Amino acid sequence: MIEVISADITTLEVDAIVNAANNSLLGGGGVDGAIHRAAGPELLAFNRTLGGCATGEAKISPGFRLPARHVISTVGPVWRGGGQGEPGLLRSCYVNSLELALAHDVRTIAFPGIGTGVYGYPKEQAAIIAVTAMQAYADRFEKIIACCFSEADAALYREVLKVNT
Ligand code: ADP
């Protein structure tokens, strides 16, 4: 089941939340900063042992002080006009996060809009990629949540879901 909500992802009681991280995995702005603040300094200390993360790939950490059991960090592409492999890299973020989640017995998982903040991915194109990847995995999870940070973003996801089904 795919659910679209408008919420702060750090508040969700799920098996895993996904972080739109940067290559260092050592924190940043946007949702990354919010997740590090809510998880506590243990997340930074743990992530120092991970050796960073390539764009399009994903790494897993404990949730520490978060209600979520795990944090899956993935690194979206910086938008450079769409001709630099951005769609494939963004799809890889979703697919690699979902595969890593399956390998850790995650049944409920929530995603923010990877790449759609400071990395500049156009929101509608990103939502289509996100929803398509989620749909390909929906039957292997109890729940996949598209956690939007505004009602406008949630409306966009609902529209894409409607068109895609
Ligand atoms: P990126 O660097 O991948 O673009 P950002 O963190 O800048 O990542 O933005 C990714 C998305 O996360 C944006 O759509 C932004 O609105 C959203 N976002 C920011 N803070 C939160 C939060 N606490 N919970 C859920 N989504 C958030």
mmCIF file with all atom_site columns, C-alpha atoms and ligand atoms in Angstrom:
data_model
loop_
_atom_site.group_PDB
_atom_site.id
_atom_site.type_symbol
_atom_site.label_atom_id
_atom_site.label_alt_id
_atom_site.label_comp_id
_atom_site.label_asym_id
_atom_site.label_entity_id
_atom_site.label_seq_id
_atom_site.pdbx_PDB_ins_code
_atom_site.Cartn_x
_atom_site.Cartn_y
_atom_site.Cartn_z
_atom_site.occupancy
_atom_site.B_iso_or_equiv
_atom_site.pdbx_formal_charge
_atom_site.auth_seq_id
_atom_site.auth_comp_id
_atom_site.auth_asym_id
_atom_site.auth_atom_id
_atom_site.pdbx_PDB_model_num
ATOM   1   C CA  . MET A 1 1   ? 0.000  0.000  0.000   1.00 0.00 ? 1   MET A CA  1
ATOM   2   C CA  . ILE A 1 2   ? 1.226  3.472  -0.866  1.00 0.00 ? 2   ILE A CA  1
ATOM   3   C CA  . GLU A 1 3   ? 0.130  6.332  1.376   1.00 0.00 ? 3   GLU A CA  1
ATOM   4   C CA  . VAL A 1 4   ? 0.643  10.048 0.765   1.00 0.00 ? 4   VAL A CA  1
ATOM   5   C CA  . ILE A 1 5   ? 0.846  12.243 3.849   1.00 0.00 ? 5   ILE A CA  1
ATOM   6   C CA  . SER A 1 6   ? 1.934  15.757 4.698   1.00 0.00 ? 6   SER A CA  1
ATOM   7   C CA  . ALA A 1 7   ? 4.156  15.617 7.807   1.00 0.00 ? 7   ALA A CA  1
ATOM   8   C CA  . ASP A 1 8   ? 7.593  16.078 9.337   1.00 0.00 ? 8   ASP A CA  1
ATOM   9   C CA  . ILE A 1 9   ? 9.269  12.761 8.515   1.00 0.00 ? 9   ILE A CA  1
ATOM   10  C CA  . THR A 1 10  ? 11.184 12.772 11.838  1.00 0.00 ? 10  THR A CA  1
ATOM   11  C CA  . THR A 1 11  ? 7.913  12.190 13.737  1.00 0.00 ? 11  THR A CA  1
ATOM   12  C CA  . LEU A 1 12  ? 6.924  8.963  11.968  1.00 0.00 ? 12  LEU A CA  1
ATOM   13  C CA  . GLU A 1 13  ? 6.797  5.634  13.812  1.00 0.00 ? 13  GLU A CA  1
ATOM   14  C CA  . VAL A 1 14  ? 7.873  3.395  10.961  1.00 0.00 ? 14  VAL A CA  1
ATOM   15  C CA  . ASP A 1 15  ? 10.529 0.723  10.485  1.00 0.00 ? 15  ASP A CA  1
ATOM   16  C CA  . ALA A 1 16  ? 12.625 3.102  8.354   1.00 0.00 ? 16  ALA A CA  1
ATOM   17  C CA  . ILE A 1 17  ? 12.673 6.696  7.231   1.00 0.00 ? 17  ILE A CA  1
ATOM   18  C CA  . VAL A 1 18  ? 14.726 7.667  4.214   1.00 0.00 ? 18  VAL A CA  1
ATOM   19  C CA  . ASN A 1 19  ? 17.065 10.642 4.387   1.00 0.00 ? 19  ASN A CA  1
ATOM   20  C CA  . ALA A 1 20  ? 17.898 12.864 1.411   1.00 0.00 ? 20  ALA A CA  1
ATOM   21  C CA  . ALA A 1 21  ? 21.557 13.021 2.437   1.00 0.00 ? 21  ALA A CA  1
ATOM   22  C CA  . ASN A 1 22  ? 24.706 14.303 0.772   1.00 0.00 ? 22  ASN A CA  1
ATOM   23  C CA  . ASN A 1 23  ? 27.757 12.251 -0.219  1.00 0.00 ? 23  ASN A CA  1
ATOM   24  C CA  . SER A 1 24  ? 29.442 12.727 3.173   1.00 0.00 ? 24  SER A CA  1
ATOM   25  C CA  . LEU A 1 25  ? 26.482 11.320 5.187   1.00 0.00 ? 25  LEU A CA  1
ATOM   26  C CA  . LEU A 1 26  ? 27.582 13.739 7.906   1.00 0.00 ? 26  LEU A CA  1
ATOM   27  C CA  . GLY A 1 27  ? 24.512 15.982 7.905   1.00 0.00 ? 27  GLY A CA  1
ATOM   28  C CA  . GLY A 1 28  ? 23.380 19.064 6.046   1.00 0.00 ? 28  GLY A CA  1
ATOM   29  C CA  . GLY A 1 29  ? 20.332 21.275 5.649   1.00 0.00 ? 29  GLY A CA  1
ATOM   30  C CA  . GLY A 1 30  ? 16.720 20.477 4.827   1.00 0.00 ? 30  GLY A CA  1
ATOM   31  C CA  . VAL A 1 31  ? 15.387 17.084 5.788   1.00 0.00 ? 31  VAL A CA  1
ATOM   32  C CA  . ASP A 1 32  ? 18.947 15.862 6.465   1.00 0.00 ? 32  ASP A CA  1
ATOM   33  C CA  . GLY A 1 33  ? 19.452 18.478 9.179   1.00 0.00 ? 33  GLY A CA  1
ATOM   34  C CA  . ALA A 1 34  ? 16.059 17.706 10.703  1.00 0.00 ? 34  ALA A CA  1
ATOM   35  C CA  . ILE A 1 35  ? 16.805 13.965 10.830  1.00 0.00 ? 35  ILE A CA  1
ATOM   36  C CA  . HIS A 1 36  ? 20.238 14.486 12.429  1.00 0.00 ? 36  HIS A CA  1
ATOM   37  C CA  . ARG A 1 37  ? 18.777 16.847 15.040  1.00 0.00 ? 37  ARG A CA  1
ATOM   38  C CA  . ALA A 1 38  ? 16.006 14.416 15.929  1.00 0.00 ? 38  ALA A CA  1
ATOM   39  C CA  . ALA A 1 39  ? 18.188 11.274 15.890  1.00 0.00 ? 39  ALA A CA  1
ATOM   40  C CA  . GLY A 1 40  ? 20.865 12.866 18.079  1.00 0.00 ? 40  GLY A CA  1
ATOM   41  C CA  . PRO A 1 41  ? 24.653 12.975 17.757  1.00 0.00 ? 41  PRO A CA  1
ATOM   42  C CA  . GLU A 1 42  ? 24.824 9.166  17.694  1.00 0.00 ? 42  GLU A CA  1
ATOM   43  C CA  . LEU A 1 43  ? 23.713 9.253  14.057  1.00 0.00 ? 43  LEU A CA  1
ATOM   44  C CA  . LEU A 1 44  ? 26.639 11.440 13.039  1.00 0.00 ? 44  LEU A CA  1
ATOM   45  C CA  . ALA A 1 45  ? 29.064 9.230  14.977  1.00 0.00 ? 45  ALA A CA  1
ATOM   46  C CA  . PHE A 1 46  ? 27.642 6.087  13.352  1.00 0.00 ? 46  PHE A CA  1
ATOM   47  C CA  . ASN A 1 47  ? 27.678 7.607  9.863   1.00 0.00 ? 47  ASN A CA  1
ATOM   48  C CA  . ARG A 1 48  ? 31.369 8.500  10.225  1.00 0.00 ? 48  ARG A CA  1
ATOM   49  C CA  . THR A 1 49  ? 32.013 4.751  10.033  1.00 0.00 ? 49  THR A CA  1
ATOM   50  C CA  . LEU A 1 50  ? 30.126 4.328  6.732   1.00 0.00 ? 50  LEU A CA  1
ATOM   51  C CA  . GLY A 1 51  ? 32.628 5.945  4.377   1.00 0.00 ? 51  GLY A CA  1
ATOM   52  C CA  . GLY A 1 52  ? 30.131 8.238  2.644   1.00 0.00 ? 52  GLY A CA  1
ATOM   53  C CA  . CYS A 1 53  ? 27.663 7.282  -0.065  1.00 0.00 ? 53  CYS A CA  1
ATOM   54  C CA  . ALA A 1 54  ? 27.759 7.631  -3.844  1.00 0.00 ? 54  ALA A CA  1
ATOM   55  C CA  . THR A 1 55  ? 24.955 9.463  -5.632  1.00 0.00 ? 55  THR A CA  1
ATOM   56  C CA  . GLY A 1 56  ? 22.075 7.054  -6.297  1.00 0.00 ? 56  GLY A CA  1
ATOM   57  C CA  . GLU A 1 57  ? 23.192 4.587  -3.624  1.00 0.00 ? 57  GLU A CA  1
ATOM   58  C CA  . ALA A 1 58  ? 21.902 4.009  -0.097  1.00 0.00 ? 58  ALA A CA  1
ATOM   59  C CA  . LYS A 1 59  ? 23.275 3.166  3.365   1.00 0.00 ? 59  LYS A CA  1
ATOM   60  C CA  . ILE A 1 60  ? 21.494 2.164  6.570   1.00 0.00 ? 60  ILE A CA  1
ATOM   61  C CA  . SER A 1 61  ? 21.917 3.361  10.162  1.00 0.00 ? 61  SER A CA  1
ATOM   62  C CA  . PRO A 1 62  ? 19.983 2.832  13.394  1.00 0.00 ? 62  PRO A CA  1
ATOM   63  C CA  . GLY A 1 63  ? 17.298 5.415  14.183  1.00 0.00 ? 63  GLY A CA  1
ATOM   64  C CA  . PHE A 1 64  ? 18.808 6.256  17.595  1.00 0.00 ? 64  PHE A CA  1
ATOM   65  C CA  . ARG A 1 65  ? 16.478 8.850  19.254  1.00 0.00 ? 65  ARG A CA  1
ATOM   66  C CA  . LEU A 1 66  ? 13.979 8.816  16.378  1.00 0.00 ? 66  LEU A CA  1
ATOM   67  C CA  . PRO A 1 67  ? 10.714 6.904  16.632  1.00 0.00 ? 67  PRO A CA  1
ATOM   68  C CA  . ALA A 1 68  ? 11.817 5.162  13.406  1.00 0.00 ? 68  ALA A CA  1
ATOM   69  C CA  . ARG A 1 69  ? 13.977 2.039  13.855  1.00 0.00 ? 69  ARG A CA  1
ATOM   70  C CA  . HIS A 1 70  ? 16.315 2.776  10.937  1.00 0.00 ? 70  HIS A CA  1
ATOM   71  C CA  . VAL A 1 71  ? 17.494 5.685  8.822   1.00 0.00 ? 71  VAL A CA  1
ATOM   72  C CA  . ILE A 1 72  ? 18.252 4.829  5.210   1.00 0.00 ? 72  ILE A CA  1
ATOM   73  C CA  . SER A 1 73  ? 20.379 7.578  3.693   1.00 0.00 ? 73  SER A CA  1
ATOM   74  C CA  . THR A 1 74  ? 20.415 8.052  -0.046  1.00 0.00 ? 74  THR A CA  1
ATOM   75  C CA  . VAL A 1 75  ? 22.008 10.775 -2.142  1.00 0.00 ? 75  VAL A CA  1
ATOM   76  C CA  . GLY A 1 76  ? 19.958 12.357 -4.892  1.00 0.00 ? 76  GLY A CA  1
ATOM   77  C CA  . PRO A 1 77  ? 21.482 13.880 -8.023  1.00 0.00 ? 77  PRO A CA  1
ATOM   78  C CA  . VAL A 1 78  ? 22.075 17.614 -8.188  1.00 0.00 ? 78  VAL A CA  1
ATOM   79  C CA  . TRP A 1 79  ? 19.769 18.821 -10.986 1.00 0.00 ? 79  TRP A CA  1
ATOM   80  C CA  . ARG A 1 80  ? 21.806 20.040 -13.947 1.00 0.00 ? 80  ARG A CA  1
ATOM   81  C CA  . GLY A 1 81  ? 19.020 20.270 -16.510 1.00 0.00 ? 81  GLY A CA  1
ATOM   82  C CA  . GLY A 1 82  ? 18.121 16.585 -16.743 1.00 0.00 ? 82  GLY A CA  1
ATOM   83  C CA  . GLY A 1 83  ? 20.677 15.500 -19.350 1.00 0.00 ? 83  GLY A CA  1
ATOM   84  C CA  . GLN A 1 84  ? 23.326 14.349 -16.884 1.00 0.00 ? 84  GLN A CA  1
ATOM   85  C CA  . GLY A 1 85  ? 21.721 11.055 -15.874 1.00 0.00 ? 85  GLY A CA  1
ATOM   86  C CA  . GLU A 1 86  ? 19.517 12.633 -13.217 1.00 0.00 ? 86  GLU A CA  1
ATOM   87  C CA  . PRO A 1 87  ? 16.385 10.503 -13.866 1.00 0.00 ? 87  PRO A CA  1
ATOM   88  C CA  . GLY A 1 88  ? 18.292 7.200  -13.624 1.00 0.00 ? 88  GLY A CA  1
ATOM   89  C CA  . LEU A 1 89  ? 20.142 8.349  -10.523 1.00 0.00 ? 89  LEU A CA  1
ATOM   90  C CA  . LEU A 1 90  ? 16.935 9.465  -8.815  1.00 0.00 ? 90  LEU A CA  1
ATOM   91  C CA  . ARG A 1 91  ? 15.247 6.161  -9.638  1.00 0.00 ? 91  ARG A CA  1
ATOM   92  C CA  . SER A 1 92  ? 18.315 4.373  -8.202  1.00 0.00 ? 92  SER A CA  1
ATOM   93  C CA  . CYS A 1 93  ? 17.861 6.278  -4.937  1.00 0.00 ? 93  CYS A CA  1
ATOM   94  C CA  . TYR A 1 94  ? 14.389 4.812  -4.537  1.00 0.00 ? 94  TYR A CA  1
ATOM   95  C CA  . VAL A 1 95  ? 15.228 1.314  -5.773  1.00 0.00 ? 95  VAL A CA  1
ATOM   96  C CA  . ASN A 1 96  ? 18.433 0.994  -3.716  1.00 0.00 ? 96  ASN A CA  1
ATOM   97  C CA  . SER A 1 97  ? 16.685 2.316  -0.589  1.00 0.00 ? 97  SER A CA  1
ATOM   98  C CA  . LEU A 1 98  ? 13.826 -0.147 -1.024  1.00 0.00 ? 98  LEU A CA  1
ATOM   99  C CA  . GLU A 1 99  ? 16.202 -3.077 -1.665  1.00 0.00 ? 99  GLU A CA  1
ATOM   100 C CA  . LEU A 1 100 ? 18.245 -2.195 1.422   1.00 0.00 ? 100 LEU A CA  1
ATOM   101 C CA  . ALA A 1 101 ? 15.021 -1.955 3.424   1.00 0.00 ? 101 ALA A CA  1
ATOM   102 C CA  . LEU A 1 102 ? 13.936 -5.434 2.284   1.00 0.00 ? 102 LEU A CA  1
ATOM   103 C CA  . ALA A 1 103 ? 17.324 -6.836 3.302   1.00 0.00 ? 103 ALA A CA  1
ATOM   104 C CA  . HIS A 1 104 ? 16.707 -5.485 6.828   1.00 0.00 ? 104 HIS A CA  1
ATOM   105 C CA  . ASP A 1 105 ? 13.136 -6.780 7.181   1.00 0.00 ? 105 ASP A CA  1
ATOM   106 C CA  . VAL A 1 106 ? 11.636 -3.305 6.952   1.00 0.00 ? 106 VAL A CA  1
ATOM   107 C CA  . ARG A 1 107 ? 7.858  -3.521 6.491   1.00 0.00 ? 107 ARG A CA  1
ATOM   108 C CA  . THR A 1 108 ? 6.955  0.175  6.746   1.00 0.00 ? 108 THR A CA  1
ATOM   109 C CA  . ILE A 1 109 ? 9.069  2.900  5.142   1.00 0.00 ? 109 ILE A CA  1
ATOM   110 C CA  . ALA A 1 110 ? 8.676  6.637  4.538   1.00 0.00 ? 110 ALA A CA  1
ATOM   111 C CA  . PHE A 1 111 ? 10.368 8.748  1.865   1.00 0.00 ? 111 PHE A CA  1
ATOM   112 C CA  . PRO A 1 112 ? 10.765 12.512 1.569   1.00 0.00 ? 112 PRO A CA  1
ATOM   113 C CA  . GLY A 1 113 ? 10.940 14.043 -1.909  1.00 0.00 ? 113 GLY A CA  1
ATOM   114 C CA  . ILE A 1 114 ? 14.553 13.064 -2.608  1.00 0.00 ? 114 ILE A CA  1
ATOM   115 C CA  . GLY A 1 115 ? 16.409 15.712 -4.613  1.00 0.00 ? 115 GLY A CA  1
ATOM   116 C CA  . THR A 1 116 ? 13.555 18.207 -4.695  1.00 0.00 ? 116 THR A CA  1
ATOM   117 C CA  . GLY A 1 117 ? 14.958 20.695 -2.183  1.00 0.00 ? 117 GLY A CA  1
ATOM   118 C CA  . VAL A 1 118 ? 18.334 22.368 -2.579  1.00 0.00 ? 118 VAL A CA  1
ATOM   119 C CA  . TYR A 1 119 ? 19.327 19.773 -5.200  1.00 0.00 ? 119 TYR A CA  1
ATOM   120 C CA  . GLY A 1 120 ? 16.679 21.311 -7.475  1.00 0.00 ? 120 GLY A CA  1
ATOM   121 C CA  . TYR A 1 121 ? 14.962 18.314 -9.103  1.00 0.00 ? 121 TYR A CA  1
ATOM   122 C CA  . PRO A 1 122 ? 11.666 19.520 -10.640 1.00 0.00 ? 122 PRO A CA  1
ATOM   123 C CA  . LYS A 1 123 ? 8.953  18.327 -8.272  1.00 0.00 ? 123 LYS A CA  1
ATOM   124 C CA  . GLU A 1 124 ? 6.527  16.829 -10.745 1.00 0.00 ? 124 GLU A CA  1
ATOM   125 C CA  . GLN A 1 125 ? 9.181  14.845 -12.615 1.00 0.00 ? 125 GLN A CA  1
ATOM   126 C CA  . ALA A 1 126 ? 10.590 13.663 -9.294  1.00 0.00 ? 126 ALA A CA  1
ATOM   127 C CA  . ALA A 1 127 ? 7.144  12.612 -8.043  1.00 0.00 ? 127 ALA A CA  1
ATOM   128 C CA  . ILE A 1 128 ? 6.573  10.500 -11.163 1.00 0.00 ? 128 ILE A CA  1
ATOM   129 C CA  . ILE A 1 129 ? 9.881  8.685  -10.623 1.00 0.00 ? 129 ILE A CA  1
ATOM   130 C CA  . ALA A 1 130 ? 9.170  8.245  -6.907  1.00 0.00 ? 130 ALA A CA  1
ATOM   131 C CA  . VAL A 1 131 ? 5.652  6.898  -7.374  1.00 0.00 ? 131 VAL A CA  1
ATOM   132 C CA  . THR A 1 132 ? 6.682  4.543  -10.196 1.00 0.00 ? 132 THR A CA  1
ATOM   133 C CA  . ALA A 1 133 ? 9.447  3.028  -8.057  1.00 0.00 ? 133 ALA A CA  1
ATOM   134 C CA  . MET A 1 134 ? 7.154  2.759  -5.018  1.00 0.00 ? 134 MET A CA  1
ATOM   135 C CA  . GLN A 1 135 ? 4.518  0.986  -7.092  1.00 0.00 ? 135 GLN A CA  1
ATOM   136 C CA  . ALA A 1 136 ? 7.060  -1.567 -8.309  1.00 0.00 ? 136 ALA A CA  1
ATOM   137 C CA  . TYR A 1 137 ? 7.749  -2.509 -4.656  1.00 0.00 ? 137 TYR A CA  1
ATOM   138 C CA  . ALA A 1 138 ? 4.345  -1.936 -3.067  1.00 0.00 ? 138 ALA A CA  1
ATOM   139 C CA  . ASP A 1 139 ? 3.482  -5.625 -2.720  1.00 0.00 ? 139 ASP A CA  1
ATOM   140 C CA  . ARG A 1 140 ? 6.708  -6.352 -0.820  1.00 0.00 ? 140 ARG A CA  1
ATOM   141 C CA  . PHE A 1 141 ? 5.953  -3.855 1.974   1.00 0.00 ? 141 PHE A CA  1
ATOM   142 C CA  . GLU A 1 142 ? 3.110  -3.361 4.403   1.00 0.00 ? 142 GLU A CA  1
ATOM   143 C CA  . LYS A 1 143 ? 3.228  0.369  3.759   1.00 0.00 ? 143 LYS A CA  1
ATOM   144 C CA  . ILE A 1 144 ? 5.299  2.786  1.678   1.00 0.00 ? 144 ILE A CA  1
ATOM   145 C CA  . ILE A 1 145 ? 4.703  6.387  2.717   1.00 0.00 ? 145 ILE A CA  1
ATOM   146 C CA  . ALA A 1 146 ? 5.378  9.403  0.517   1.00 0.00 ? 146 ALA A CA  1
ATOM   147 C CA  . CYS A 1 147 ? 5.996  11.929 3.300   1.00 0.00 ? 147 CYS A CA  1
ATOM   148 C CA  . CYS A 1 148 ? 5.493  15.392 1.820   1.00 0.00 ? 148 CYS A CA  1
ATOM   149 C CA  . PHE A 1 149 ? 6.491  18.563 3.617   1.00 0.00 ? 149 PHE A CA  1
ATOM   150 C CA  . SER A 1 150 ? 3.583  20.661 2.309   1.00 0.00 ? 150 SER A CA  1
ATOM   151 C CA  . GLU A 1 151 ? -0.019 20.122 1.271   1.00 0.00 ? 151 GLU A CA  1
ATOM   152 C CA  . ALA A 1 152 ? 0.908  21.261 -2.246  1.00 0.00 ? 152 ALA A CA  1
ATOM   153 C CA  . ASP A 1 153 ? 3.525  18.508 -2.554  1.00 0.00 ? 153 ASP A CA  1
ATOM   154 C CA  . ALA A 1 154 ? 1.033  15.952 -1.202  1.00 0.00 ? 154 ALA A CA  1
ATOM   155 C CA  . ALA A 1 155 ? -1.556 17.056 -3.784  1.00 0.00 ? 155 ALA A CA  1
ATOM   156 C CA  . LEU A 1 156 ? 1.027  16.564 -6.530  1.00 0.00 ? 156 LEU A CA  1
ATOM   157 C CA  . TYR A 1 157 ? 1.801  13.003 -5.364  1.00 0.00 ? 157 TYR A CA  1
ATOM   158 C CA  . ARG A 1 158 ? -1.908 12.170 -5.156  1.00 0.00 ? 158 ARG A CA  1
ATOM   159 C CA  . GLU A 1 159 ? -2.387 13.415 -8.700  1.00 0.00 ? 159 GLU A CA  1
ATOM   160 C CA  . VAL A 1 160 ? 0.544  11.320 -9.970  1.00 0.00 ? 160 VAL A CA  1
ATOM   161 C CA  . LEU A 1 161 ? -0.796 8.236  -8.138  1.00 0.00 ? 161 LEU A CA  1
ATOM   162 C CA  . LYS A 1 162 ? -4.210 8.757  -9.716  1.00 0.00 ? 162 LYS A CA  1
ATOM   163 C CA  . VAL A 1 163 ? -2.765 9.033  -13.230 1.00 0.00 ? 163 VAL A CA  1
ATOM   164 C CA  . ASN A 1 164 ? -0.428 6.041  -12.709 1.00 0.00 ? 164 ASN A CA  1
ATOM   165 C CA  . THR A 1 165 ? -3.135 3.581  -11.626 1.00 0.00 ? 165 THR A CA  1
HETATM 166 P P1  . ADP B 2 .   ? 17.855 17.456 -1.442  1.00 0.00 ? 1   ADP B P1  1
HETATM 167 O O1  . ADP B 2 .   ? 19.236 17.929 -1.081  1.00 0.00 ? 1   ADP B O1  1
HETATM 168 O O2  . ADP B 2 .   ? 17.820 15.986 -1.801  1.00 0.00 ? 1   ADP B O2  1
HETATM 169 O O3  . ADP B 2 .   ? 17.195 18.318 -2.459  1.00 0.00 ? 1   ADP B O3  1
HETATM 170 P P2  . ADP B 2 .   ? 16.304 18.681 0.783   1.00 0.00 ? 1   ADP B P2  1
HETATM 171 O O4  . ADP B 2 .   ? 16.365 18.281 2.201   1.00 0.00 ? 1   ADP B O4  1
HETATM 172 O O5  . ADP B 2 .   ? 16.792 20.036 0.421   1.00 0.00 ? 1   ADP B O5  1
HETATM 173 O O6  . ADP B 2 .   ? 17.065 17.520 -0.044  1.00 0.00 ? 1   ADP B O6  1
HETATM 174 O O7  . ADP B 2 .   ? 14.804 18.546 0.284   1.00 0.00 ? 1   ADP B O7  1
HETATM 175 C C1  . ADP B 2 .   ? 14.191 17.334 0.009   1.00 0.00 ? 1   ADP B C1  1
HETATM 176 C C2  . ADP B 2 .   ? 12.697 17.418 0.309   1.00 0.00 ? 1   ADP B C2  1
HETATM 177 O O8  . ADP B 2 .   ? 12.500 17.233 1.698   1.00 0.00 ? 1   ADP B O8  1
HETATM 178 C C3  . ADP B 2 .   ? 12.053 18.753 -0.046  1.00 0.00 ? 1   ADP B C3  1
HETATM 179 O O9  . ADP B 2 .   ? 10.868 18.487 -0.791  1.00 0.00 ? 1   ADP B O9  1
HETATM 180 C C4  . ADP B 2 .   ? 11.730 19.366 1.312   1.00 0.00 ? 1   ADP B C4  1
HETATM 181 O O10 . ADP B 2 .   ? 10.554 20.136 1.264   1.00 0.00 ? 1   ADP B O10 1
HETATM 182 C C5  . ADP B 2 .   ? 11.517 18.139 2.156   1.00 0.00 ? 1   ADP B C5  1
HETATM 183 N N1  . ADP B 2 .   ? 11.693 18.291 3.624   1.00 0.00 ? 1   ADP B N1  1
HETATM 184 C C6  . ADP B 2 .   ? 12.448 19.180 4.308   1.00 0.00 ? 1   ADP B C6  1
HETATM 185 N N2  . ADP B 2 .   ? 12.361 18.955 5.638   1.00 0.00 ? 1   ADP B N2  1
HETATM 186 C C7  . ADP B 2 .   ? 11.532 17.881 5.798   1.00 0.00 ? 1   ADP B C7  1
HETATM 187 C C8  . ADP B 2 .   ? 11.004 17.145 6.920   1.00 0.00 ? 1   ADP B C8  1
HETATM 188 N N3  . ADP B 2 .   ? 11.351 17.462 8.183   1.00 0.00 ? 1   ADP B N3  1
HETATM 189 N N4  . ADP B 2 .   ? 10.174 16.103 6.679   1.00 0.00 ? 1   ADP B N4  1
HETATM 190 C C9  . ADP B 2 .   ? 9.816  15.765 5.423   1.00 0.00 ? 1   ADP B C9  1
HETATM 191 N N5  . ADP B 2 .   ? 10.265 16.398 4.330   1.00 0.00 ? 1   ADP B N5  1
HETATM 192 C C10 . ADP B 2 .   ? 11.107 17.453 4.504   1.00 0.00 ? 1   ADP B C10 1
#
